[in-house]
Amino acid sequence: VSRNWSRLLRGTLSCKVARVTGTLGRPRSQEARRAILDAAVRLTMRDGYQAVTIKGVAEEAGVGRQTIYRWWTTKAALVLEAIRDLAERAGRPAPTGDAVHDLRALLRASFRLVPTAAPAITGMMAESTHDAEFAAVLQDGLLAPRRAIVREILEAGQARGQLGRGASLDLAVDLVWGTMWYRVLSRHAPVDERLAEELADAVVALLGPPDA
Amino acid sequence: VSRNWSRLLRGTLSCKVARVTGTLGRPRSQEARRAILDAAVRLTMRDGYQAVTIKGVAEEAGVGRQTIYRWWTTKAALVLEAIRDLAERAGRPAPTGDAVHDLRALLRASFRLVPTAAPAITGMMAESTHDAEFAAVLQDGLLAPRRAIVREILEAGQARGQLGRGASLDLAVDLVWGTMWYRVLSRHAPVDERLAEELADAVVALLGPPDA
Amino acid sequence: VSRNWSRLLRGTLSCKVARVTGTLGRPRSQEARRAILDAAVRLTMRDGYQAVTIKGVAEEAGVGRQTIYRWWTTKAALVLEAIRDLAERAGRPAPTGDAVHDLRALLRASFRLVPTAAPAITGMMAESTHDAEFAAVLQDGLLAPRRAIVREILEAGQARGQLGRGASLDLAVDLVWGTMWYRVLSRHAPVDERLAEELADAVVALLGPPDA
Amino acid sequence: VSRNWSRLLRGTLSCKVARVTGTLGRPRSQEARRAILDAAVRLTMRDGYQAVTIKGVAEEAGVGRQTIYRWWTTKAALVLEAIRDLAERAGRPAPTGDAVHDLRALLRASFRLVPTAAPAITGMMAESTHDAEFAAVLQDGLLAPRRAIVREILEAGQARGQLGRGASLDLAVDLVWGTMWYRVLSRHAPVDERLAEELADAVVALLGPPDA
DNA sequence: CACTAACCGAGACGGTACGTCACGTCTTTCC
DNA sequence: GGAAAGACGTGACGTACCGTCTCGGTTAGTG
């Protein structure tokens, strides 16, 4: 679990991850910790980041409010840690050797999570716009990993000669996720399997034919 | 000014645009109205939509709180009306006959507004995720017009044989704005002139060569 | 009503008795004020001063907590103003021209209030021991007036030649009320009509025979 | 030390005076016990009974909070045991054979302790008004013994023909201590040597001339 | 020109969430 | 097994805004 924390917690938004004074006293209750994080995820998903309240999380978790304040400095730190699993839960389909196929599979899987995760993450994106530290943590913990996955698929495709090099990979990656988020936020068009197809095709077209 | 209202106000988010009871009594103070709208824009730009408060707007405008509640039903209605000029202020560079050139010019102009407008609009996008009505109004009043402009440019380019028809225009439009918003929200990469170039090129690549 | 305030409020424990800024805005709700004071009296009587809580008073009064904080700076100020009527309600039997009879009547009437008022006032006396300002206000508002009444009766008796001058009136007064309070607090003996008789007799004995 | 406990502890406020389970395990730390009792006395004297806190005592004593809860059931039990020495420390001047002189000496000695002991005992008296058990223990442990001393002096004076029998001794005793406490609580007049004189004289006047 | 209805400012109202503090209980480890 | 350390659930604290309400004081138009 703690493998990814170094990145997540590099800001001061961090939870207080370990006792400083040593081993004395009653140890932290893992039940409470899990209940809090689960409640935070549940509420963030249901109501969106802005509507989440420390009090609400405490009640949903059946926990004293003070227990949350003891371990997390802000709502931001709490929700960020809680939401981290979204990205992990999204996981990643196993690579098949066919870059375009892999990309399609990834996008289909990602798009299926949209209805659940959208209120949470869009709210956090809005929060990012006036909280640079929050933005950094959100970036490192959630968004960058998703970008990295697409990038790896595309690089593998280029390496195998399945994809060309006609445009910056950074741009290609942003086109993919940007389009998804734009539709999620704007809701003027569905985020469905058809979009997954179209985006995969668009990336192929953008990168152009493989080098001869 | 009121030409565009029918679209903006088609939901119940509308401000109370005209008194029902007739013409008796003191007429509405235009000074107060302007002060309120200006204050709303100022605060939304500065702090983001979520942080805007009716009380805050009232104080910024030097106006009684009730005067706002009298004329606008919700914060959403107030801010939406106030923010409308953003889209208009963005305006649109005059067409030159060269679709790619026009697209580049439009993007450059739009990107310049990003630092100012981002906190406002990203917050409103987050709000959209749990307020369908708000989403509809935001969509019609701000986002759809921007999409329409790009679409017109691209259609004109196709009509003039400058651009191909290798992909759906809807997708092309979403790629452009989606990438911009994704970078605005995520802040992992700049939204600058270079991105304008790259996006214009990407659209060309995506649509493919003009039909012979 | 406001006749006695000057004394009651001579400390900074005072409630904010009048708006400073003038006449603007919604005027203070007298309903809320009465409900708060009544609730404060009720709770102080029932639970004692120490157990009274601003929150509890607000709920008992059906009032927002902020409304209390707006007008009273501390629990002490609130309860003191609220409890003031106890002394007034105790009132004073009409003088008859017979000092000993008057004294007996006063004591009997006072002792009847003891079961109701004791928890309130003993708690306030305890508070007095570590809050000098509170002590001063309690003194002036509640205790001194009661002492003054006894003193007046005794002075009248001396003037009419019904009572002697064999001891300091201050001491006589303190003997009376002190004995009552001591039994109220200590509860080792009843505070009843018999005590009223005994105390009246004791005062007569103490002051000695009238001057020839 | 334990001679007086039977009286002090006849209520259920009692400390847990002996381990039930026998002699196994680590014996109770006498250092901790003394530190706790001393801290309790110190804080009760300084801040008054109401302001005393188990947590505060634990910190003042340099002791874990649980160690207090292990041995005393309530704050009341702890403070009562701790405060017991006040009465003993007050002690009692040696009888001289002159009742009035003895009474004066006792009062002078008692009044000298007032500044130290008042916050402690008045707070406990207030507590008594809504805690009958506490009242009983306070009564037996602290107040009754003081009353008994005065009563003994007066009875001895009557036996020796120095004092009359013109009033109930119970009343005389309550007049003395009541006046003292009333002035302690009310603070409208000093509790000093002059008061000792006056009270002794008042008792003489009250009891009247010795039987012929 | 006086009336008068409606607007406007100010601000008190009942609420709700905040973050802090201390409570008394509990659960560890150390001695 | 006692003692310390300290996390736990609880609940009052005082603050900040919320959106509503209720005042006195404007400010046009109409009668």
mmCIF file with all atom_site columns, C-alpha atoms in Angstrom, chain D residues 91-165:
data_model
loop_
_atom_site.group_PDB
_atom_site.id
_atom_site.type_symbol
_atom_site.label_atom_id
_atom_site.label_alt_id
_atom_site.label_comp_id
_atom_site.label_asym_id
_atom_site.label_entity_id
_atom_site.label_seq_id
_atom_site.pdbx_PDB_ins_code
_atom_site.Cartn_x
_atom_site.Cartn_y
_atom_site.Cartn_z
_atom_site.occupancy
_atom_site.B_iso_or_equiv
_atom_site.pdbx_formal_charge
_atom_site.auth_seq_id
_atom_site.auth_comp_id
_atom_site.auth_asym_id
_atom_site.auth_atom_id
_atom_site.pdbx_PDB_model_num
ATOM 1  C CA . GLY D 1 91  ? -6.766  21.917 63.729 1.00 0.00 ? 91  GLY D CA 1
ATOM 2  C CA . ARG D 1 92  ? -8.052  23.431 66.908 1.00 0.00 ? 92  ARG D CA 1
ATOM 3  C CA . PRO D 1 93  ? -6.471  25.689 69.484 1.00 0.00 ? 93  PRO D CA 1
ATOM 4  C CA . ALA D 1 94  ? -6.098  24.081 72.889 1.00 0.00 ? 94  ALA D CA 1
ATOM 5  C CA . PRO D 1 95  ? -9.019  24.804 75.287 1.00 0.00 ? 95  PRO D CA 1
ATOM 6  C CA . THR D 1 96  ? -8.221  27.270 78.027 1.00 0.00 ? 96  THR D CA 1
ATOM 7  C CA . GLY D 1 97  ? -11.228 26.955 80.285 1.00 0.00 ? 97  GLY D CA 1
ATOM 8  C CA . ASP D 1 98  ? -12.684 30.237 79.074 1.00 0.00 ? 98  ASP D CA 1
ATOM 9  C CA . ALA D 1 99  ? -15.379 29.470 76.525 1.00 0.00 ? 99  ALA D CA 1
ATOM 10 C CA . VAL D 1 100 ? -15.548 32.923 74.976 1.00 0.00 ? 100 VAL D CA 1
ATOM 11 C CA . HIS D 1 101 ? -11.812 33.088 74.711 1.00 0.00 ? 101 HIS D CA 1
ATOM 12 C CA . ASP D 1 102 ? -11.694 29.643 73.147 1.00 0.00 ? 102 ASP D CA 1
ATOM 13 C CA . LEU D 1 103 ? -14.349 30.604 70.660 1.00 0.00 ? 103 LEU D CA 1
ATOM 14 C CA . ARG D 1 104 ? -12.498 33.748 69.671 1.00 0.00 ? 104 ARG D CA 1
ATOM 15 C CA . ALA D 1 105 ? -9.278  31.794 69.230 1.00 0.00 ? 105 ALA D CA 1
ATOM 16 C CA . LEU D 1 106 ? -10.948 29.152 67.098 1.00 0.00 ? 106 LEU D CA 1
ATOM 17 C CA . LEU D 1 107 ? -12.558 31.715 64.849 1.00 0.00 ? 107 LEU D CA 1
ATOM 18 C CA . ARG D 1 108 ? -9.359  33.685 64.439 1.00 0.00 ? 108 ARG D CA 1
ATOM 19 C CA . ALA D 1 109 ? -7.511  30.531 63.456 1.00 0.00 ? 109 ALA D CA 1
ATOM 20 C CA . SER D 1 110 ? -10.250 29.474 61.076 1.00 0.00 ? 110 SER D CA 1
ATOM 21 C CA . PHE D 1 111 ? -10.512 32.834 59.402 1.00 0.00 ? 111 PHE D CA 1
ATOM 22 C CA . ARG D 1 112 ? -6.828  32.814 58.644 1.00 0.00 ? 112 ARG D CA 1
ATOM 23 C CA . LEU D 1 113 ? -7.341  29.737 56.429 1.00 0.00 ? 113 LEU D CA 1
ATOM 24 C CA . VAL D 1 114 ? -10.089 31.342 54.416 1.00 0.00 ? 114 VAL D CA 1
ATOM 25 C CA . PRO D 1 115 ? -8.034  32.844 51.611 1.00 0.00 ? 115 PRO D CA 1
ATOM 26 C CA . THR D 1 116 ? -6.475  29.478 50.916 1.00 0.00 ? 116 THR D CA 1
ATOM 27 C CA . ALA D 1 117 ? -9.421  27.215 51.303 1.00 0.00 ? 117 ALA D CA 1
ATOM 28 C CA . ALA D 1 118 ? -12.330 29.268 50.048 1.00 0.00 ? 118 ALA D CA 1
ATOM 29 C CA . PRO D 1 119 ? -12.252 28.461 46.341 1.00 0.00 ? 119 PRO D CA 1
ATOM 30 C CA . ALA D 1 120 ? -12.011 24.793 47.129 1.00 0.00 ? 120 ALA D CA 1
ATOM 31 C CA . ILE D 1 121 ? -14.824 24.581 49.603 1.00 0.00 ? 121 ILE D CA 1
ATOM 32 C CA . THR D 1 122 ? -17.290 26.965 48.055 1.00 0.00 ? 122 THR D CA 1
ATOM 33 C CA . GLY D 1 123 ? -17.049 25.033 44.842 1.00 0.00 ? 123 GLY D CA 1
ATOM 34 C CA . MET D 1 124 ? -17.727 21.877 46.731 1.00 0.00 ? 124 MET D CA 1
ATOM 35 C CA . MET D 1 125 ? -20.724 23.465 48.363 1.00 0.00 ? 125 MET D CA 1
ATOM 36 C CA . ALA D 1 126 ? -22.101 24.389 44.994 1.00 0.00 ? 126 ALA D CA 1
ATOM 37 C CA . GLU D 1 127 ? -21.553 20.846 43.845 1.00 0.00 ? 127 GLU D CA 1
ATOM 38 C CA . SER D 1 128 ? -23.493 19.683 46.869 1.00 0.00 ? 128 SER D CA 1
ATOM 39 C CA . THR D 1 129 ? -26.653 21.355 45.654 1.00 0.00 ? 129 THR D CA 1
ATOM 40 C CA . HIS D 1 130 ? -27.069 18.936 42.826 1.00 0.00 ? 130 HIS D CA 1
ATOM 41 C CA . ASP D 1 131 ? -25.263 15.876 44.152 1.00 0.00 ? 131 ASP D CA 1
ATOM 42 C CA . ALA D 1 132 ? -26.760 14.573 47.369 1.00 0.00 ? 132 ALA D CA 1
ATOM 43 C CA . GLU D 1 133 ? -24.136 11.937 47.905 1.00 0.00 ? 133 GLU D CA 1
ATOM 44 C CA . PHE D 1 134 ? -21.358 14.414 47.505 1.00 0.00 ? 134 PHE D CA 1
ATOM 45 C CA . ALA D 1 135 ? -23.200 16.662 49.920 1.00 0.00 ? 135 ALA D CA 1
ATOM 46 C CA . ALA D 1 136 ? -23.339 13.912 52.505 1.00 0.00 ? 136 ALA D CA 1
ATOM 47 C CA . VAL D 1 137 ? -19.658 13.168 52.309 1.00 0.00 ? 137 VAL D CA 1
ATOM 48 C CA . LEU D 1 138 ? -18.686 16.820 52.370 1.00 0.00 ? 138 LEU D CA 1
ATOM 49 C CA . GLN D 1 139 ? -20.977 17.279 55.309 1.00 0.00 ? 139 GLN D CA 1
ATOM 50 C CA . ASP D 1 140 ? -19.534 14.450 57.335 1.00 0.00 ? 140 ASP D CA 1
ATOM 51 C CA . GLY D 1 141 ? -15.942 14.932 56.398 1.00 0.00 ? 141 GLY D CA 1
ATOM 52 C CA . LEU D 1 142 ? -15.534 18.666 56.610 1.00 0.00 ? 142 LEU D CA 1
ATOM 53 C CA . LEU D 1 143 ? -18.466 20.679 57.831 1.00 0.00 ? 143 LEU D CA 1
ATOM 54 C CA . ALA D 1 144 ? -19.904 18.645 60.687 1.00 0.00 ? 144 ALA D CA 1
ATOM 55 C CA . PRO D 1 145 ? -16.545 18.374 62.475 1.00 0.00 ? 145 PRO D CA 1
ATOM 56 C CA . ARG D 1 146 ? -16.179 22.123 62.412 1.00 0.00 ? 146 ARG D CA 1
ATOM 57 C CA . ARG D 1 147 ? -19.651 22.567 63.788 1.00 0.00 ? 147 ARG D CA 1
ATOM 58 C CA . ALA D 1 148 ? -18.936 20.007 66.479 1.00 0.00 ? 148 ALA D CA 1
ATOM 59 C CA . ILE D 1 149 ? -15.923 21.939 67.703 1.00 0.00 ? 149 ILE D CA 1
ATOM 60 C CA . VAL D 1 150 ? -17.910 25.129 68.229 1.00 0.00 ? 150 VAL D CA 1
ATOM 61 C CA . ARG D 1 151 ? -20.660 23.172 69.890 1.00 0.00 ? 151 ARG D CA 1
ATOM 62 C CA . GLU D 1 152 ? -18.227 21.571 72.289 1.00 0.00 ? 152 GLU D CA 1
ATOM 63 C CA . ILE D 1 153 ? -16.844 24.940 73.260 1.00 0.00 ? 153 ILE D CA 1
ATOM 64 C CA . LEU D 1 154 ? -20.304 26.337 73.866 1.00 0.00 ? 154 LEU D CA 1
ATOM 65 C CA . GLU D 1 155 ? -21.456 23.300 75.827 1.00 0.00 ? 155 GLU D CA 1
ATOM 66 C CA . ALA D 1 156 ? -18.370 23.514 77.976 1.00 0.00 ? 156 ALA D CA 1
ATOM 67 C CA . GLY D 1 157 ? -19.099 27.182 78.579 1.00 0.00 ? 157 GLY D CA 1
ATOM 68 C CA . GLN D 1 158 ? -22.630 26.418 79.622 1.00 0.00 ? 158 GLN D CA 1
ATOM 69 C CA . ALA D 1 159 ? -21.438 23.607 81.901 1.00 0.00 ? 159 ALA D CA 1
ATOM 70 C CA . ARG D 1 160 ? -19.010 25.987 83.535 1.00 0.00 ? 160 ARG D CA 1
ATOM 71 C CA . GLY D 1 161 ? -21.710 28.639 83.910 1.00 0.00 ? 161 GLY D CA 1
ATOM 72 C CA . GLN D 1 162 ? -19.965 31.014 81.562 1.00 0.00 ? 162 GLN D CA 1
ATOM 73 C CA . LEU D 1 163 ? -22.760 30.973 79.006 1.00 0.00 ? 163 LEU D CA 1
ATOM 74 C CA . GLY D 1 164 ? -26.521 30.969 79.257 1.00 0.00 ? 164 GLY D CA 1
ATOM 75 C CA . ARG D 1 165 ? -29.076 28.694 77.605 1.00 0.00 ? 165 ARG D CA 1
#
